XYZ file of C-alpha atoms in Angstrom:
450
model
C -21.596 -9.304 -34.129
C -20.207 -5.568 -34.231
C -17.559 -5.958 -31.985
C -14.801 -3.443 -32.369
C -15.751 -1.338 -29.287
C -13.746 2.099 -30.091
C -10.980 3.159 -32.442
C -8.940 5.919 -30.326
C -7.559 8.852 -31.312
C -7.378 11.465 -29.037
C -10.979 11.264 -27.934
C -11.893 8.071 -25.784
C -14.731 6.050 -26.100
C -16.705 4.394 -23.876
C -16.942 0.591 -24.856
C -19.782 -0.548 -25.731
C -21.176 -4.081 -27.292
C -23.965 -4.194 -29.331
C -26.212 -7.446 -30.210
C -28.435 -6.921 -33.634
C -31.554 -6.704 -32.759
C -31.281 -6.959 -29.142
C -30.829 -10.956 -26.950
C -33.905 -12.824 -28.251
C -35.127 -15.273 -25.411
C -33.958 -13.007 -22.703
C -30.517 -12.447 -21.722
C -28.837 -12.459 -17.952
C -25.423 -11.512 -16.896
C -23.580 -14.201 -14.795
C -24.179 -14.243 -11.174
C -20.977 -15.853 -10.016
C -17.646 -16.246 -12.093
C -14.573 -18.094 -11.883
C -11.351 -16.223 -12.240
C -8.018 -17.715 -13.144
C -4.851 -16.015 -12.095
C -2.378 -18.760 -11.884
C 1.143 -16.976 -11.724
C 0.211 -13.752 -9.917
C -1.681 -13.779 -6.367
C -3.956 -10.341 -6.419
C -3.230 -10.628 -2.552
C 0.648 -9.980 -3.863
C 2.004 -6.261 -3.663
C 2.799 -4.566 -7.153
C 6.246 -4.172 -8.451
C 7.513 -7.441 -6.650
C 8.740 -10.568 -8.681
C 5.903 -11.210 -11.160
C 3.438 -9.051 -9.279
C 2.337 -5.752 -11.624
C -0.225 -4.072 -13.293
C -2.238 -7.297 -13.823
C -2.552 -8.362 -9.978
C -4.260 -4.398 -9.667
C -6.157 -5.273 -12.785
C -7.504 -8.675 -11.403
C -8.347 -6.649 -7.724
C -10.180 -3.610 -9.032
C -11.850 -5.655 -11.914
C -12.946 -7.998 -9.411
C -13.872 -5.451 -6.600
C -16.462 -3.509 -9.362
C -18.038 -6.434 -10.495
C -18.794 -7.543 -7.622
C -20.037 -3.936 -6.990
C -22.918 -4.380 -9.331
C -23.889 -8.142 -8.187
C -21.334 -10.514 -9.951
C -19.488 -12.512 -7.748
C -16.007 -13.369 -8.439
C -14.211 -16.340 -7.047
C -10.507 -15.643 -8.288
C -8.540 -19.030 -8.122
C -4.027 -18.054 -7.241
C -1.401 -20.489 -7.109
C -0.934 -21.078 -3.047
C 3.037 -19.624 -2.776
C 3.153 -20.388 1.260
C 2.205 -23.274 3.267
C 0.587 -20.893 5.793
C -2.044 -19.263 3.100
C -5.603 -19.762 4.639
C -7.699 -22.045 1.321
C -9.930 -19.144 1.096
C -9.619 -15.708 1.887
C -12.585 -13.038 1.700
C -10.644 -10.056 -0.531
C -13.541 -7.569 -0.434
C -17.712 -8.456 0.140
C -19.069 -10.605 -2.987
C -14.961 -11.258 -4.137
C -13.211 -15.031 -2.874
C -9.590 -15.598 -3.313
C -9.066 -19.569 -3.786
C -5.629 -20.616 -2.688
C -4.723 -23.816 -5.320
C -1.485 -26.518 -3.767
C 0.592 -26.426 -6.759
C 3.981 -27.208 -7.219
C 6.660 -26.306 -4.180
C 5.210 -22.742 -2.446
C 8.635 -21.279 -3.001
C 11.028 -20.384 -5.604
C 8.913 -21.216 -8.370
C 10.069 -19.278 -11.868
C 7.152 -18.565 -13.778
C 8.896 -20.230 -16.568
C 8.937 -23.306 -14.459
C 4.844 -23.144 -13.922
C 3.915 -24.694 -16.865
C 4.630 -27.755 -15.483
C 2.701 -27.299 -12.216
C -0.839 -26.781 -14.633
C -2.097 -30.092 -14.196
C -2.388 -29.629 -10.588
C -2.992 -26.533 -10.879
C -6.390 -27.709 -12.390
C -6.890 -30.595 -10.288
C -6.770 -28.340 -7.596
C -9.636 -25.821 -9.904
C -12.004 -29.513 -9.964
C -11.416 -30.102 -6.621
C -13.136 -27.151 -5.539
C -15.692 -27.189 -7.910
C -16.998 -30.599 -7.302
C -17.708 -29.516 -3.664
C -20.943 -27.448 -5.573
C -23.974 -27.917 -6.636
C -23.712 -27.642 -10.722
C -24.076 -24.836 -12.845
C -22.197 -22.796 -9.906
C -19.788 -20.787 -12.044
C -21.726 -18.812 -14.964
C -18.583 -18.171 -17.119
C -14.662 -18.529 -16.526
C -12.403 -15.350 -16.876
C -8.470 -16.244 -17.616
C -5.875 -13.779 -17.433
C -2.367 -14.671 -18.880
C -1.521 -17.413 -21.077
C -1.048 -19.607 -18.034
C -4.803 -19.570 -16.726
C -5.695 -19.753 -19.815
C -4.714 -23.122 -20.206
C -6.592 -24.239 -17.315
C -9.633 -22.100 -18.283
C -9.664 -24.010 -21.287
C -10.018 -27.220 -19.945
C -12.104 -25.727 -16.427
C -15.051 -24.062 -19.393
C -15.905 -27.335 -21.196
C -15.810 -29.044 -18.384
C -18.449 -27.256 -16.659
C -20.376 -26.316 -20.010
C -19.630 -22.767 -19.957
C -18.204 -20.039 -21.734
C -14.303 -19.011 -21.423
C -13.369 -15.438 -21.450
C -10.209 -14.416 -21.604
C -7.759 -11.889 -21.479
C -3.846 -12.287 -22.813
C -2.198 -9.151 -21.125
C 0.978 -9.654 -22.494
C 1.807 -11.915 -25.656
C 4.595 -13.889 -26.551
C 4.924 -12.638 -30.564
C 4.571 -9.617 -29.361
C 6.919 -9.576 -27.143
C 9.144 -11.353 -29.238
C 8.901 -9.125 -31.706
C 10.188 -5.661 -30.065
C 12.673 -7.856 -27.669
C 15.328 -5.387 -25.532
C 18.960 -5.966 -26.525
C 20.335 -9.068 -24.712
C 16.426 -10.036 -23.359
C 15.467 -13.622 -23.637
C 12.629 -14.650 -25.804
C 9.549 -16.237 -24.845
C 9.766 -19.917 -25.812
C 7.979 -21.757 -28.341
C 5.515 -23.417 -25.447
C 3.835 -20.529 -24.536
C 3.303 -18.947 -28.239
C 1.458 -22.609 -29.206
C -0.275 -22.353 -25.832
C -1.722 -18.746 -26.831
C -2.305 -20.120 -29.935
C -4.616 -22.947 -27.904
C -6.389 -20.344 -26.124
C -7.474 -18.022 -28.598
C -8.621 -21.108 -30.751
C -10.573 -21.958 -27.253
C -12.723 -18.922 -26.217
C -15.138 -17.846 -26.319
C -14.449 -13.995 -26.387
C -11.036 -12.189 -25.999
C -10.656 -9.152 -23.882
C -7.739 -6.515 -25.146
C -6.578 -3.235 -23.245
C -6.810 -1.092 -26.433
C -7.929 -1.634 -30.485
C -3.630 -2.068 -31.183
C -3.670 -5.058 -28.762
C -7.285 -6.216 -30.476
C -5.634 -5.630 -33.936
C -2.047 -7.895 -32.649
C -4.553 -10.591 -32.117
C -6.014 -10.963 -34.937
C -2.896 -10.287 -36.841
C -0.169 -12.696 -34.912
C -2.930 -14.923 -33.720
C -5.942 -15.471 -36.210
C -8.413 -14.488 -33.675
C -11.587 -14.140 -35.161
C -12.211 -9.836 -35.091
C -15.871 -10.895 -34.159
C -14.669 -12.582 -30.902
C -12.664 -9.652 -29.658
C -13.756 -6.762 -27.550
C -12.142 -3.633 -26.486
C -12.137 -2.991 -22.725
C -9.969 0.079 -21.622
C -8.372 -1.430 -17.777
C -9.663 1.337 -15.243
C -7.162 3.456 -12.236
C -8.352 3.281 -8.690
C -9.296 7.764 -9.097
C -10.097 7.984 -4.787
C -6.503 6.305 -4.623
C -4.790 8.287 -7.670
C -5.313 11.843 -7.349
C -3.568 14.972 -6.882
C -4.421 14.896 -2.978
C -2.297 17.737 -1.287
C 0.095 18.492 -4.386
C 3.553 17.758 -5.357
C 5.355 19.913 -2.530
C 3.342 17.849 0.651
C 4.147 14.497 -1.079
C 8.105 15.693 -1.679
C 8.312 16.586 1.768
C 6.545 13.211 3.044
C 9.167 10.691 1.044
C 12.062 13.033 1.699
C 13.000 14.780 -2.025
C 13.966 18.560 -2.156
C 11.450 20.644 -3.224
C 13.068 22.395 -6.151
C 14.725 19.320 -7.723
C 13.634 18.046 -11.133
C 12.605 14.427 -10.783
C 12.046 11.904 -13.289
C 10.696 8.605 -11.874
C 10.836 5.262 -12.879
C 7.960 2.937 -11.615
C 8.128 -0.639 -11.774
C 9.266 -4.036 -12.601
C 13.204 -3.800 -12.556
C 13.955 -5.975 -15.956
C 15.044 -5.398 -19.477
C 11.000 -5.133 -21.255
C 10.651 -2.354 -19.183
C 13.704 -0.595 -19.888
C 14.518 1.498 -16.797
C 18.214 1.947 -18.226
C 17.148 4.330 -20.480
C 16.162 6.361 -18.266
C 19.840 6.644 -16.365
C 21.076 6.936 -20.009
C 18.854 9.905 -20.807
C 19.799 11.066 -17.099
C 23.938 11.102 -17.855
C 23.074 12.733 -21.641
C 20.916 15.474 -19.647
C 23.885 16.022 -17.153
C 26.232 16.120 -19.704
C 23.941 19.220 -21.492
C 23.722 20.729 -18.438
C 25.908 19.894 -15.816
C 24.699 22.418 -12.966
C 21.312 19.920 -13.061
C 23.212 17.396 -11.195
C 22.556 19.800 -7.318
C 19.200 19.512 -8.519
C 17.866 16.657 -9.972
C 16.607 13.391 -8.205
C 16.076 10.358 -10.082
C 13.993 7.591 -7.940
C 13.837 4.031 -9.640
C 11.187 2.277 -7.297
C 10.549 -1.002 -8.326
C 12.123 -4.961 -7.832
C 14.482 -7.007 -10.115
C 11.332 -9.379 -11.842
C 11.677 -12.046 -14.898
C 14.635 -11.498 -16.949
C 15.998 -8.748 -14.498
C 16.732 -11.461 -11.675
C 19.633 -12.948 -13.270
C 21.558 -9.282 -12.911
C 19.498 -7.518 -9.761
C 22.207 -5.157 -9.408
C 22.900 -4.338 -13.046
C 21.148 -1.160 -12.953
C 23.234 -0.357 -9.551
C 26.341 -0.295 -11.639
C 25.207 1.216 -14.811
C 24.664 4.477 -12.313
C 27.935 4.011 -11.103
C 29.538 3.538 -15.124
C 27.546 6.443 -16.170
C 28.700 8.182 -13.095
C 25.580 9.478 -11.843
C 25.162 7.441 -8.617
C 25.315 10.529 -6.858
C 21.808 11.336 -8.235
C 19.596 8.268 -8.679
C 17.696 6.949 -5.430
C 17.013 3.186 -5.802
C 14.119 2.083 -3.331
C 11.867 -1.284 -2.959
C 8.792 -1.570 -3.799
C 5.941 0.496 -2.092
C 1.702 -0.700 -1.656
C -0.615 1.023 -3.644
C -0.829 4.364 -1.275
C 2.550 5.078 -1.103
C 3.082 4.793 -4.728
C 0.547 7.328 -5.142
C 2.602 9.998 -3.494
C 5.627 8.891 -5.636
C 3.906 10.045 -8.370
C 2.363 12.681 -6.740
C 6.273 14.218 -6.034
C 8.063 13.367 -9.588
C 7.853 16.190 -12.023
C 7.431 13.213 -14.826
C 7.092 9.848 -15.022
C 9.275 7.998 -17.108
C 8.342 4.701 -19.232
C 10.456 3.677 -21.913
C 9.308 0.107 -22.078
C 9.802 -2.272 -25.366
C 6.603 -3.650 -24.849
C 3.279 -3.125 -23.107
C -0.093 -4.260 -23.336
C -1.544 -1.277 -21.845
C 0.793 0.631 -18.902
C -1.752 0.947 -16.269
C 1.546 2.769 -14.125
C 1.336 5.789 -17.083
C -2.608 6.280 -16.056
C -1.987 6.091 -12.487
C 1.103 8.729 -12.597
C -1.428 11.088 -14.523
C -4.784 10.561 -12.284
C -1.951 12.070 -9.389
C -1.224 15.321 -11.940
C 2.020 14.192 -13.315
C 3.016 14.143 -16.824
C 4.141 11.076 -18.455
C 7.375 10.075 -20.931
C 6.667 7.356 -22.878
C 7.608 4.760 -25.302
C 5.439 5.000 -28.280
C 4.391 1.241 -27.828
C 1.688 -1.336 -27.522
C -1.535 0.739 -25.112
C 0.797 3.405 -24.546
C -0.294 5.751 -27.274
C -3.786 5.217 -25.720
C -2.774 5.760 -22.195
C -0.894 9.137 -22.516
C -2.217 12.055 -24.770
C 1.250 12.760 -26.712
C 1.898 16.940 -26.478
C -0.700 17.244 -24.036
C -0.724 14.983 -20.890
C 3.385 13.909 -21.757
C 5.259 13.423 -24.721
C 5.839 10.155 -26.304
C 8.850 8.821 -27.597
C 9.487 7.041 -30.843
C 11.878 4.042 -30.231
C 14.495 3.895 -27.484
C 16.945 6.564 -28.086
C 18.546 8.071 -24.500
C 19.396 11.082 -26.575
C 15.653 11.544 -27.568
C 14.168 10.884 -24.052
C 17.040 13.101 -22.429
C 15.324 15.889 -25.405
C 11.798 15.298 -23.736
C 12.853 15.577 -20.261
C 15.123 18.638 -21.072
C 11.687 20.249 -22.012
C 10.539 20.383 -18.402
C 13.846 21.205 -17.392
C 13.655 24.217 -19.289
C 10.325 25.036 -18.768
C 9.377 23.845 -15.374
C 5.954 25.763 -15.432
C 5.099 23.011 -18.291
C 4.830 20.210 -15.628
C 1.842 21.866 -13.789
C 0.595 22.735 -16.851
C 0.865 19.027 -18.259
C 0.279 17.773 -15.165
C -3.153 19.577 -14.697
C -4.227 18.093 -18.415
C -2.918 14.458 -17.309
C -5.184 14.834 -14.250
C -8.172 15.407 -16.300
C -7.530 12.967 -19.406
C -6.994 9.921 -16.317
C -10.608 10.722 -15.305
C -12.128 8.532 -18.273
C -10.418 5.572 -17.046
C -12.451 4.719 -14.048
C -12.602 1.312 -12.912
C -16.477 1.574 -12.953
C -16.693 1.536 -16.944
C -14.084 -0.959 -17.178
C -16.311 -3.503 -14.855
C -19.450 -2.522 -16.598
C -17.727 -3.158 -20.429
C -16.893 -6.544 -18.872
C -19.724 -7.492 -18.095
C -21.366 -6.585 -21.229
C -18.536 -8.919 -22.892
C -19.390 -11.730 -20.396
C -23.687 -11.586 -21.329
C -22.370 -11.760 -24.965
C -20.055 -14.710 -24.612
C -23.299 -16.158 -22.373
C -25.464 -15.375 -25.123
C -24.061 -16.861 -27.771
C -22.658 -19.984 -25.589
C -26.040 -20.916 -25.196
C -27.186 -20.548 -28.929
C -24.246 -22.255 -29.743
C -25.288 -24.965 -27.604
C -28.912 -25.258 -28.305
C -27.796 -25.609 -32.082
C -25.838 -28.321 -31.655
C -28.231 -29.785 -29.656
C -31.288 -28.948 -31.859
């Protein structure tokens, strides 16, 4: 089966799966799935503790399917007693609360042990219905995958799943002084790719890391681009209304930092290429901003107020705003008010944030890594950065500092090249990638069976 969905350069492709000569016997999408998302609730706000770009992922994924008559029944680890067992997230979408493991103060390193239950908790609900109620069961992180694993044969259907991050991966472009993911959940991946049915990667780099680090077979991997919410992200009223809602000064350069507060995603860098950039040019410091708006998550909660005193070290308190994490709306006008948005992670499986910051018109820095190249259009929508040099992001930045008419200019460009990743093409990829895995579930079946 043809299933390298597109190559990217600088044009984008919508993905598309192809079956030689067409689904003999017929072929149906599923009417009702099961979705696993076992560490992250999608009823959890971005940017805190392990909540991110997947929980929007899961909620807008889940939201369009449902859109075009797949239900979605998305199964979260219960993290209060007080959680409702069901809650209704959007018409035709279910969010399954599963008892496992103490509600709070749970690591995600520690939830490996809290699987079994988790699953128990998976059969429970299932053996309340009448059989053949889930179609197909979607997995998303290594985690759920592991109980997707067990949850598909036991029901006799196929497993789809998507990694999001990976542990080699990670492991392999590790920040200085980051811990490494253990040995557990690289054989656990290992499990899981062996286990279904089809895999699901952001971008052809994360399709190629699978088949590279993991053995996946290229046949059983498909390329599905994650979407941005475009009535949420989008230039609205401009960059002046949105500076004057959160409080910035209207001339000030300001580079942002969205997100997780930890060492993958490198938001040091950023105060390092600040100090190198005030150091150029010291009169910058009456006018330049630099918001970090985010939460100390994973490997950044041993040292929550390490970035605190690297602003202080680098002596440039004076000019970097720390603030908690904001809901979806709020975020937009962030990016709506930064001249740039700055990501300098180590590792990424895609960097929904970069997409977001661009649907609202603002240019993106980047880290040349992992979906990155894919998500920002280098010299065009922002510029992206070969390793993690401060010097060479302060060089990027000083760019707009120098030319400030280049951040409408970019910005206008990002605006446009964000508009091919709506969340409607993502959802409708998907489900081409779920009738394949049903497909050939079924023949796979009837063989063995024959």
């Amino acid at each position: 089966m043809s299933q390298y969905v597109s190559r990217l350069g600088g044009s984008r492709v919508t993905p598309r799966i192809r079956f030689p000569g067409g689904f003999p016997g017929g072929h149906r999408r599923p009417r009702r799935i099961a979705m696993l998302s076992v560490h992250t609730s999608p009823l959890h706000q971005p940017g805190t503790g392990d909540a991110g770009g997947m929980n929007v992922y899961i909620v807008e994924l889940a939201k369009r399917l449902a859109a075009i008559n797949i239900e979605v029944e998305i199964f979260t680890r219960a993290t209060t007693g007080a959680l409702p067992p069901e809650v209704e997230l959007s018409p035709g979408v279910l969010v399954r609360h599963v008892d496992a493991g103490p509600y709070e103060g749970l690591a995600k390193e520690e939830l490996p042990a809290q699987l079994c239950a988790f699953t128990h908790g998976v059969m429970q609900a299932w053996a309340g219905q009448r059989p053949g109620y889930y179609d197909l069961v979607h997995s998303h992180y290594w985690l759920s995958g592991q109980v997707g694993w067990l949850a598909a044969q036991r029901w006799g259907v196929p497993l789809v799943h998507a990694m999001h991050t990976m542990a080699k991966v990670k492991n392999a472009a590790l920040a200085e002084g980051d811990t490494p993911e253990p040995a557990a959940r690289v054989i656990g991946e290992t499990q899981i790719v062996r286990a279904s049915d089809r895999l699901i990667a952001n971008t052809a780099e994360e399709a190629d890391e699978l088949v590279r680090f993991y053995e996946a077979d290229p046949g059983s991997v498909a390329v599905v681009h994650p979407g941005v919410n475009l009535e949420r992200f989008r230039p609205a009223d401009g960059r002046a209304a949105a500076r004057a809602r959160l409080g910035l000064p209207q001339d000030a350069f300001v580079p942002l930092f969205a997100g997780r507060i930890q060492p993958l995603k490198a938001p040091d860098i950023l105060l390092r290429a600040a100090a190198v950039l005030l150091d150029r040019e010291p009169s910058l410091r009456h006018r330049m901003v630099v918001p970090v708006v985010g939460g100390p998550s994973g490997s950044g909660l041993a040292k929550p107020e390490g970035l605190q005193k690297l602003a202080a070290r680098l002596g440039i308190a004076d000019v970097v705003r720390f603030h908690p994490p904001v809901g979806q709306d709020q975020l937009a006008d962030w990016f709506r008010a930064a001249s740039v948005l700055v990501m300098p992670s180590y590792s990424e499986s895609f960097g929904l944030v970069a997409i977001e910051a661009q649907a609202a018109g603002t240019p993106v820095v980047a880290a040349a890594v992992g979906g990155l190249p894919v998500a920002v259009r280098d010299e065009v929508s922002g510029f992206l950065i070969p390793g993690h040099d401060p010097e060479a992001y302060a060089s990027a930045l000083g760019r707009f500092v120098d030319a400030p008419e280049l951040v409408g200019r970019m910005g206008a460009a990002a605006a446009a090249h964000a508009q091919s990743f709506g969340w409607d093409t993502a959802a409708s990829a998907t489900s081409d990638v779920y009738t394949a895995a049903m497909y050939e579930h079924r023949r796979h079946v009837r063989s063995h069976h024959g």
